[in-house]
mmCIF file of C-alpha atoms in Angstrom:
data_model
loop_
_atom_site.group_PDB
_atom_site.id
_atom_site.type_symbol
_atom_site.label_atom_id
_atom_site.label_comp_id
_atom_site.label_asym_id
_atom_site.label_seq_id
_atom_site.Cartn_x
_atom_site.Cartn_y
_atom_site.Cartn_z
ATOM 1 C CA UNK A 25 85.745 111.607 114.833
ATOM 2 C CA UNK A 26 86.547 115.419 113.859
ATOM 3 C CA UNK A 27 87.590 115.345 110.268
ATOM 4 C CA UNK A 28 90.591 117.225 109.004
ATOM 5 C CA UNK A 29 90.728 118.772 105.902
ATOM 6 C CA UNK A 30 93.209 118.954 103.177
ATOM 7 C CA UNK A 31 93.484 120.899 100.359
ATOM 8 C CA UNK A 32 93.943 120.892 97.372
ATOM 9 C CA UNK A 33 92.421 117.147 96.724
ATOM 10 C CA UNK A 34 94.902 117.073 93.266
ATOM 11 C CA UNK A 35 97.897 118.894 92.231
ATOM 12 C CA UNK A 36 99.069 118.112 89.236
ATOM 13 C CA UNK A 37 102.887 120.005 88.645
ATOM 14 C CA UNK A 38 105.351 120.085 86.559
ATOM 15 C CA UNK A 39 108.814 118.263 87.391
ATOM 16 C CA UNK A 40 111.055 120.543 89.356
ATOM 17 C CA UNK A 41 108.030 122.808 90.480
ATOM 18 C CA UNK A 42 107.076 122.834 94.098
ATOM 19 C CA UNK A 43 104.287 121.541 95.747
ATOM 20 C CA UNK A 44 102.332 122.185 98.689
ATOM 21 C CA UNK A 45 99.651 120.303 100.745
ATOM 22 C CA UNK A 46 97.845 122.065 103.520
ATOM 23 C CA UNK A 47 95.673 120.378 106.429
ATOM 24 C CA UNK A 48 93.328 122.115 108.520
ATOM 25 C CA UNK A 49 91.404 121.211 111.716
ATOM 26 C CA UNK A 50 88.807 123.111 113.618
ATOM 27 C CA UNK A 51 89.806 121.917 116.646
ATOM 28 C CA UNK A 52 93.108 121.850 118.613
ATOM 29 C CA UNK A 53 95.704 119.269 117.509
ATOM 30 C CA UNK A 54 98.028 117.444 120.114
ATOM 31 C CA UNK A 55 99.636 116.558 117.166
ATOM 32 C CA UNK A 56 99.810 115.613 113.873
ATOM 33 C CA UNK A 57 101.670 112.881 111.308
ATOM 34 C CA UNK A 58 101.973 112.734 107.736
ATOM 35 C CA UNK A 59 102.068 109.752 105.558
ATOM 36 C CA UNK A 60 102.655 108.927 101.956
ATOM 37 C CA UNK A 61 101.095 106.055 99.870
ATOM 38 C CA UNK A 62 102.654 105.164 96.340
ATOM 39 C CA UNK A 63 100.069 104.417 93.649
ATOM 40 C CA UNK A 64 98.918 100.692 94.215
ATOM 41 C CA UNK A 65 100.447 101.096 97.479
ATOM 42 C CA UNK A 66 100.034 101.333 101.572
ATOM 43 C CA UNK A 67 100.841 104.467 104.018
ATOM 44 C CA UNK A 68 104.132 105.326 104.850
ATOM 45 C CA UNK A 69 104.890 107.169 107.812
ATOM 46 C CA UNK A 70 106.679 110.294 106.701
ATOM 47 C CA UNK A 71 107.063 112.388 109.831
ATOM 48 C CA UNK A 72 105.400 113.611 112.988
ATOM 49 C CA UNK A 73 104.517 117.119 114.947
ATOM 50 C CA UNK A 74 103.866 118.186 118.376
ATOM 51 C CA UNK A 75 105.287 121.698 119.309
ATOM 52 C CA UNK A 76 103.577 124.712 118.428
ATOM 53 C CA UNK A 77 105.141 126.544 115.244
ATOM 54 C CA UNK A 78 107.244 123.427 114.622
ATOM 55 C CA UNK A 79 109.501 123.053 111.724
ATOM 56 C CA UNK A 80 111.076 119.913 110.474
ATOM 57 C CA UNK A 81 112.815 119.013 107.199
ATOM 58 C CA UNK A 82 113.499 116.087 105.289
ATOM 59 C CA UNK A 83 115.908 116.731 102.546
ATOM 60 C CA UNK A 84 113.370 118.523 99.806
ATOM 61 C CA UNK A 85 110.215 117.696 102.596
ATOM 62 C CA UNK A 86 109.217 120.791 104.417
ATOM 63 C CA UNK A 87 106.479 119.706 107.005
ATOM 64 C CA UNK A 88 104.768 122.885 109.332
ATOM 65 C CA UNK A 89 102.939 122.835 112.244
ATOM 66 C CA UNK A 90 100.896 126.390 113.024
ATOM 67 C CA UNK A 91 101.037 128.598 115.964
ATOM 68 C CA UNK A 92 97.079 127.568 116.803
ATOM 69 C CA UNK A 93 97.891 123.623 116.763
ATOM 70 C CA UNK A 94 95.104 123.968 114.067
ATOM 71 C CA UNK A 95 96.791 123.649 110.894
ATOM 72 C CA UNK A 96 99.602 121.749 108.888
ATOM 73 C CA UNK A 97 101.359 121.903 105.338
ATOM 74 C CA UNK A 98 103.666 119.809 103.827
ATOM 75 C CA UNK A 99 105.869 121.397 100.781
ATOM 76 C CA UNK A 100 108.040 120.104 98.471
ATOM 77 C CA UNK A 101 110.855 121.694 96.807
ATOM 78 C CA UNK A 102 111.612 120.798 92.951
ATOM 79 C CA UNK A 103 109.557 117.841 92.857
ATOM 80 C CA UNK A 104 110.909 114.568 91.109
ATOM 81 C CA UNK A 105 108.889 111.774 89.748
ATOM 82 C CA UNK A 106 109.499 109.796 93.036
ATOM 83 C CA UNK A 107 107.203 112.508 94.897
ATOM 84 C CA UNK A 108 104.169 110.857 93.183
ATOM 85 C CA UNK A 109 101.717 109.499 95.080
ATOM 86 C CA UNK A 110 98.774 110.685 97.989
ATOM 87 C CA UNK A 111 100.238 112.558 100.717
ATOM 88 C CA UNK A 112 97.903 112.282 103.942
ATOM 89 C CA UNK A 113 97.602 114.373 107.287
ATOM 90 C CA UNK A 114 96.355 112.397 110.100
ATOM 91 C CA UNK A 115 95.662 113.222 113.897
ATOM 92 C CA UNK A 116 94.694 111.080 117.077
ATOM 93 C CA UNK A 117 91.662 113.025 118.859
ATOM 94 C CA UNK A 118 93.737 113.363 121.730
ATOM 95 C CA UNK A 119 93.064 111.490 125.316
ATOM 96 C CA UNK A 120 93.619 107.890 124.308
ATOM 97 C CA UNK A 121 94.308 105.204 121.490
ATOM 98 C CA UNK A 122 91.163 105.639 119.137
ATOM 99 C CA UNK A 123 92.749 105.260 115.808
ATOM 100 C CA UNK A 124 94.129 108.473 113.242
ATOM 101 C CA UNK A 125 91.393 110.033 111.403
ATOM 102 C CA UNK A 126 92.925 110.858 108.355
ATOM 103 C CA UNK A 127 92.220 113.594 105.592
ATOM 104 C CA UNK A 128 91.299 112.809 102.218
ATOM 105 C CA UNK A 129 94.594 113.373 100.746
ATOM 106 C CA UNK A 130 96.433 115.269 98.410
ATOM 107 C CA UNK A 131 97.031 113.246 94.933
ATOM 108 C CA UNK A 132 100.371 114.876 93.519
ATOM 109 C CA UNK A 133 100.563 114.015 89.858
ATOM 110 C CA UNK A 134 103.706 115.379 88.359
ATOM 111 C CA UNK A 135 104.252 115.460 84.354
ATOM 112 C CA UNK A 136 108.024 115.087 82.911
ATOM 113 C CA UNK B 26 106.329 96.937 104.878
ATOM 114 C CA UNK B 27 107.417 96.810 108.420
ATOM 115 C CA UNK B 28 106.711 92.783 109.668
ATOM 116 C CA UNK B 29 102.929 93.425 109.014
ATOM 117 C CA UNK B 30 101.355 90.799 106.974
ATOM 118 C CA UNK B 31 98.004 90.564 105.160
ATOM 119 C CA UNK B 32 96.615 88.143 103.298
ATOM 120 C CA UNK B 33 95.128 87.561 99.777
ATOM 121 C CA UNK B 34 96.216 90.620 98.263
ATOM 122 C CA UNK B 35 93.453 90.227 96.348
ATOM 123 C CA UNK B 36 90.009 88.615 96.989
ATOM 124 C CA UNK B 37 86.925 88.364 95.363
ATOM 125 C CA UNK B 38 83.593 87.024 96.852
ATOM 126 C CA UNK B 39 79.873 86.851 96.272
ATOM 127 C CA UNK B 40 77.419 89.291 97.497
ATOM 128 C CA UNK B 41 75.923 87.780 101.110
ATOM 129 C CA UNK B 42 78.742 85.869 101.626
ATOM 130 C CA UNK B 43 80.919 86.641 105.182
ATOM 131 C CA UNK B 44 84.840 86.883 104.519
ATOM 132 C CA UNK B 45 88.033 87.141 106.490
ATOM 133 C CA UNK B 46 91.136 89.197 105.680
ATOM 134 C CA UNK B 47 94.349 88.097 107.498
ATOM 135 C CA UNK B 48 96.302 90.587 109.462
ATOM 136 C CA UNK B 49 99.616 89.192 110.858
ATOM 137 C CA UNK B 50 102.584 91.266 112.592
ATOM 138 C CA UNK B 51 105.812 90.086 114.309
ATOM 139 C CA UNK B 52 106.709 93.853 115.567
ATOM 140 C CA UNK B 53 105.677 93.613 118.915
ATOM 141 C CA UNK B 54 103.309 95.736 119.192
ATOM 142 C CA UNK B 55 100.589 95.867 121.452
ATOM 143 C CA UNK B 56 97.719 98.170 118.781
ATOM 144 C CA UNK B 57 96.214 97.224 116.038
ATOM 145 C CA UNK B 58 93.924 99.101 113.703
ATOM 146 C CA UNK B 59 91.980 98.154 110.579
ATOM 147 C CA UNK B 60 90.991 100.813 107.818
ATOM 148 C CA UNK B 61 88.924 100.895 104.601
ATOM 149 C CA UNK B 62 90.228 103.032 101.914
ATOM 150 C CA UNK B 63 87.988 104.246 98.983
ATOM 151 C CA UNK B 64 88.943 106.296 95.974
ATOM 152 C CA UNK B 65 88.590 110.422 96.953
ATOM 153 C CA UNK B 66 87.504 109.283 100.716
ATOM 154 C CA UNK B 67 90.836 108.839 102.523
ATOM 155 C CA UNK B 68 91.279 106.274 105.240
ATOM 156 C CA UNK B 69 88.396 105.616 107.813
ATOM 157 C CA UNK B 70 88.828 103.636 111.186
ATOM 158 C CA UNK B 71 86.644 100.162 110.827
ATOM 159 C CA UNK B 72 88.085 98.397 114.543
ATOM 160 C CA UNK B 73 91.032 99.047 116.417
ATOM 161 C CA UNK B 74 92.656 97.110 119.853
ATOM 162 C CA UNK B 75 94.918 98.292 122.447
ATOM 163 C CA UNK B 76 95.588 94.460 123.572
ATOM 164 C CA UNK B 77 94.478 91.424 123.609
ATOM 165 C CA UNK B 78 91.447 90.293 124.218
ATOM 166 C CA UNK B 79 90.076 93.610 123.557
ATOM 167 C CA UNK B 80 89.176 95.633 120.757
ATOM 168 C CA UNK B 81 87.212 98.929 119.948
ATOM 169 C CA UNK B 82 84.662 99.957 116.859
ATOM 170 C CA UNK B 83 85.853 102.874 115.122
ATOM 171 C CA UNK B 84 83.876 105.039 112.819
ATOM 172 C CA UNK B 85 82.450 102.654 110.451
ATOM 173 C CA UNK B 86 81.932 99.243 112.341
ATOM 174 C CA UNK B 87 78.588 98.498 111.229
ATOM 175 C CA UNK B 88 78.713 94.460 109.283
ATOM 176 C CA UNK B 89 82.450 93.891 110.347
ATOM 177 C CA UNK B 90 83.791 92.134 113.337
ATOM 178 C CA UNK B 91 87.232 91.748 114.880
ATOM 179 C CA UNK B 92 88.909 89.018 117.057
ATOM 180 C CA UNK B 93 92.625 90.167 119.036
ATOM 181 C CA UNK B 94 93.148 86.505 120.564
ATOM 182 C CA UNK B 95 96.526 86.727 119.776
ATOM 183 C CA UNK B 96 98.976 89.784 119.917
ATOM 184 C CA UNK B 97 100.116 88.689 116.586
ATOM 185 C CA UNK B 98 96.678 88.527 114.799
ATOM 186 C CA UNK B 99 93.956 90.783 114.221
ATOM 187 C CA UNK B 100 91.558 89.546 111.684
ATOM 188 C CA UNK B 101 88.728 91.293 110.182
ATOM 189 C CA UNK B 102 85.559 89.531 109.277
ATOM 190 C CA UNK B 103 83.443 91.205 106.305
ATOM 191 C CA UNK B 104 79.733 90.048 106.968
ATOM 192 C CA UNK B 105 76.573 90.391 104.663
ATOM 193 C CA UNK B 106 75.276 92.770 106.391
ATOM 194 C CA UNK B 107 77.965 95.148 104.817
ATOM 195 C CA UNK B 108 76.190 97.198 102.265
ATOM 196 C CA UNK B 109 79.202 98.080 100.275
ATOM 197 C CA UNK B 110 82.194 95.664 100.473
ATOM 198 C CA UNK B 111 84.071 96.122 98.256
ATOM 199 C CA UNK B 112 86.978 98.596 99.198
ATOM 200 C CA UNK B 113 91.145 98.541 99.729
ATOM 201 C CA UNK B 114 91.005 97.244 103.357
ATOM 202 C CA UNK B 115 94.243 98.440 105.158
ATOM 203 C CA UNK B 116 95.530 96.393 108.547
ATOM 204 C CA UNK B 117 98.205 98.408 110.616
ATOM 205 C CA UNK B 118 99.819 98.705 113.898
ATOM 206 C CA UNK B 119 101.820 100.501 116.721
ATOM 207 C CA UNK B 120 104.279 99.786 119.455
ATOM 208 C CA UNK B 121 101.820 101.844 122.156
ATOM 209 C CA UNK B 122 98.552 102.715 122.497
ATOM 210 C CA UNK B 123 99.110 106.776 122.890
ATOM 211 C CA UNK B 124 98.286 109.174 121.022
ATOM 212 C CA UNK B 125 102.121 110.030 119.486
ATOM 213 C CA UNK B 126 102.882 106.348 117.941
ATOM 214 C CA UNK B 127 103.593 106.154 114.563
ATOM 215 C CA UNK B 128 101.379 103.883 112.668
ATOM 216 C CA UNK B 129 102.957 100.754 110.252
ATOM 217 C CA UNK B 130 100.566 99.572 107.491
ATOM 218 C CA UNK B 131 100.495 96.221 106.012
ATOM 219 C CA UNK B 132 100.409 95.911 102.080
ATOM 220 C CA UNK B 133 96.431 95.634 102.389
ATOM 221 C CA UNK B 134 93.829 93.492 100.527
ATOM 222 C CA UNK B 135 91.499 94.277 97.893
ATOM 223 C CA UNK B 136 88.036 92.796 98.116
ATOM 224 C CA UNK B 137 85.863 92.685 95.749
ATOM 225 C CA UNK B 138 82.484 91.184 95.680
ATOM 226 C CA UNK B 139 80.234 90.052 92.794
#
């Protein structure tokens, strides 16, 4: 399927910086989901978007959706050492169950 | 880990010999998807299925094969003909088969092959 691309590929930061993921499509998204996975670990579902311009928070989680359905980021405020790990975008095509096509991911290493 | 099951976490094989990894969920739900996850690639779609008795190749089929005889089960067989085995193979699924359901992942295995 249509790939979606995230940058950067690694962040490294230091604890209590911010951090910021961004995913791009050239197509139109009906949505898009973001998921985490811990080192060693599987995806998590973190959150989902549908509306145009939408906004949703999750306590120091900041996820974006752009005007264009074409784009996505994903900040985090003061990071801790429990924001390690890959953070993924991931969209269905659109028009039936085919599976999410995910990016690459972000790795988000973070130094004490 | 959200009732999805898979089983050996790890598992090691020789080259040109067919495997199966175990994918069991008690959730209900009527999709299931397997991915393969290698380092700097992300998460591509190997087989998914809507419901039983039916399944779908995704983007990277070629040498695996899928069974959905039960809407509990959805194993993955690894056959020779798969150039490159060895990979984090990832077994998740979701209440509905539209585009807005949120996706639970099992722990995955890790094959390896010798």
């Amino acid at each position: 399927g249509q790939q979606v691309m995230q940058i950067p590929q690694y962040q490294h930061v230091q604890e209590g910086e911010d951090f910021t993921t961004y995913c791009n499509s050239s197509t139109t998204l009906s949505n898009i989901q973001w998921y985490k996975q811990r080192p060693g670990g599987h995806p998590v579902f973190l959150i989902q978007l549908v509306k145009s311009g939408e906004v949703k928070k999750q306590k120091r989680l900041t996820f974006q959706f752009g005007e264009a359905k074409k784009n996505s980021s994903l900040h985090i405020t003061a990071t801790q050492t429990t924001d390690v790990g890959t953070y993924f975008c991931a969209k269905y095509s659109g028009g039936g169950a085919d599976g999410l096509t995910f990016g690459k991911g972000t790795h988000l290493i973070i130094q004490p | 880990d959200g009732g999805i099951t898979q089983s050996p976490k790890y598992l090691f094989r020789k080259e040109g010999q067919n495997v199966t990894l175990s994918c069991e969920q008690n959730l209900n739900h009527d999709a299931m998807y397997w991915y393969r996850q290698d380092p700097g690639q992300g998460l591509r779609l190997i087989y998914y299925s809507q419901i039983v008795n039916d399944f779908q190749k995704g983007d990277i089929a070629e040498g695996y094969s899928v069974s959905r005889e039960k809407k509990e089960s959805f194993p993955l067989t690894v056959t020779s003909a798969q150039k490159n085995p060895t990979a984090f193979y990832l077994c998740a699924s979701s209440a509905g088969a539209g585009g807005t359901d949120t996706q639970y992942f099992g722990p995955g295995t890790r094959l390896t092959v010798l």
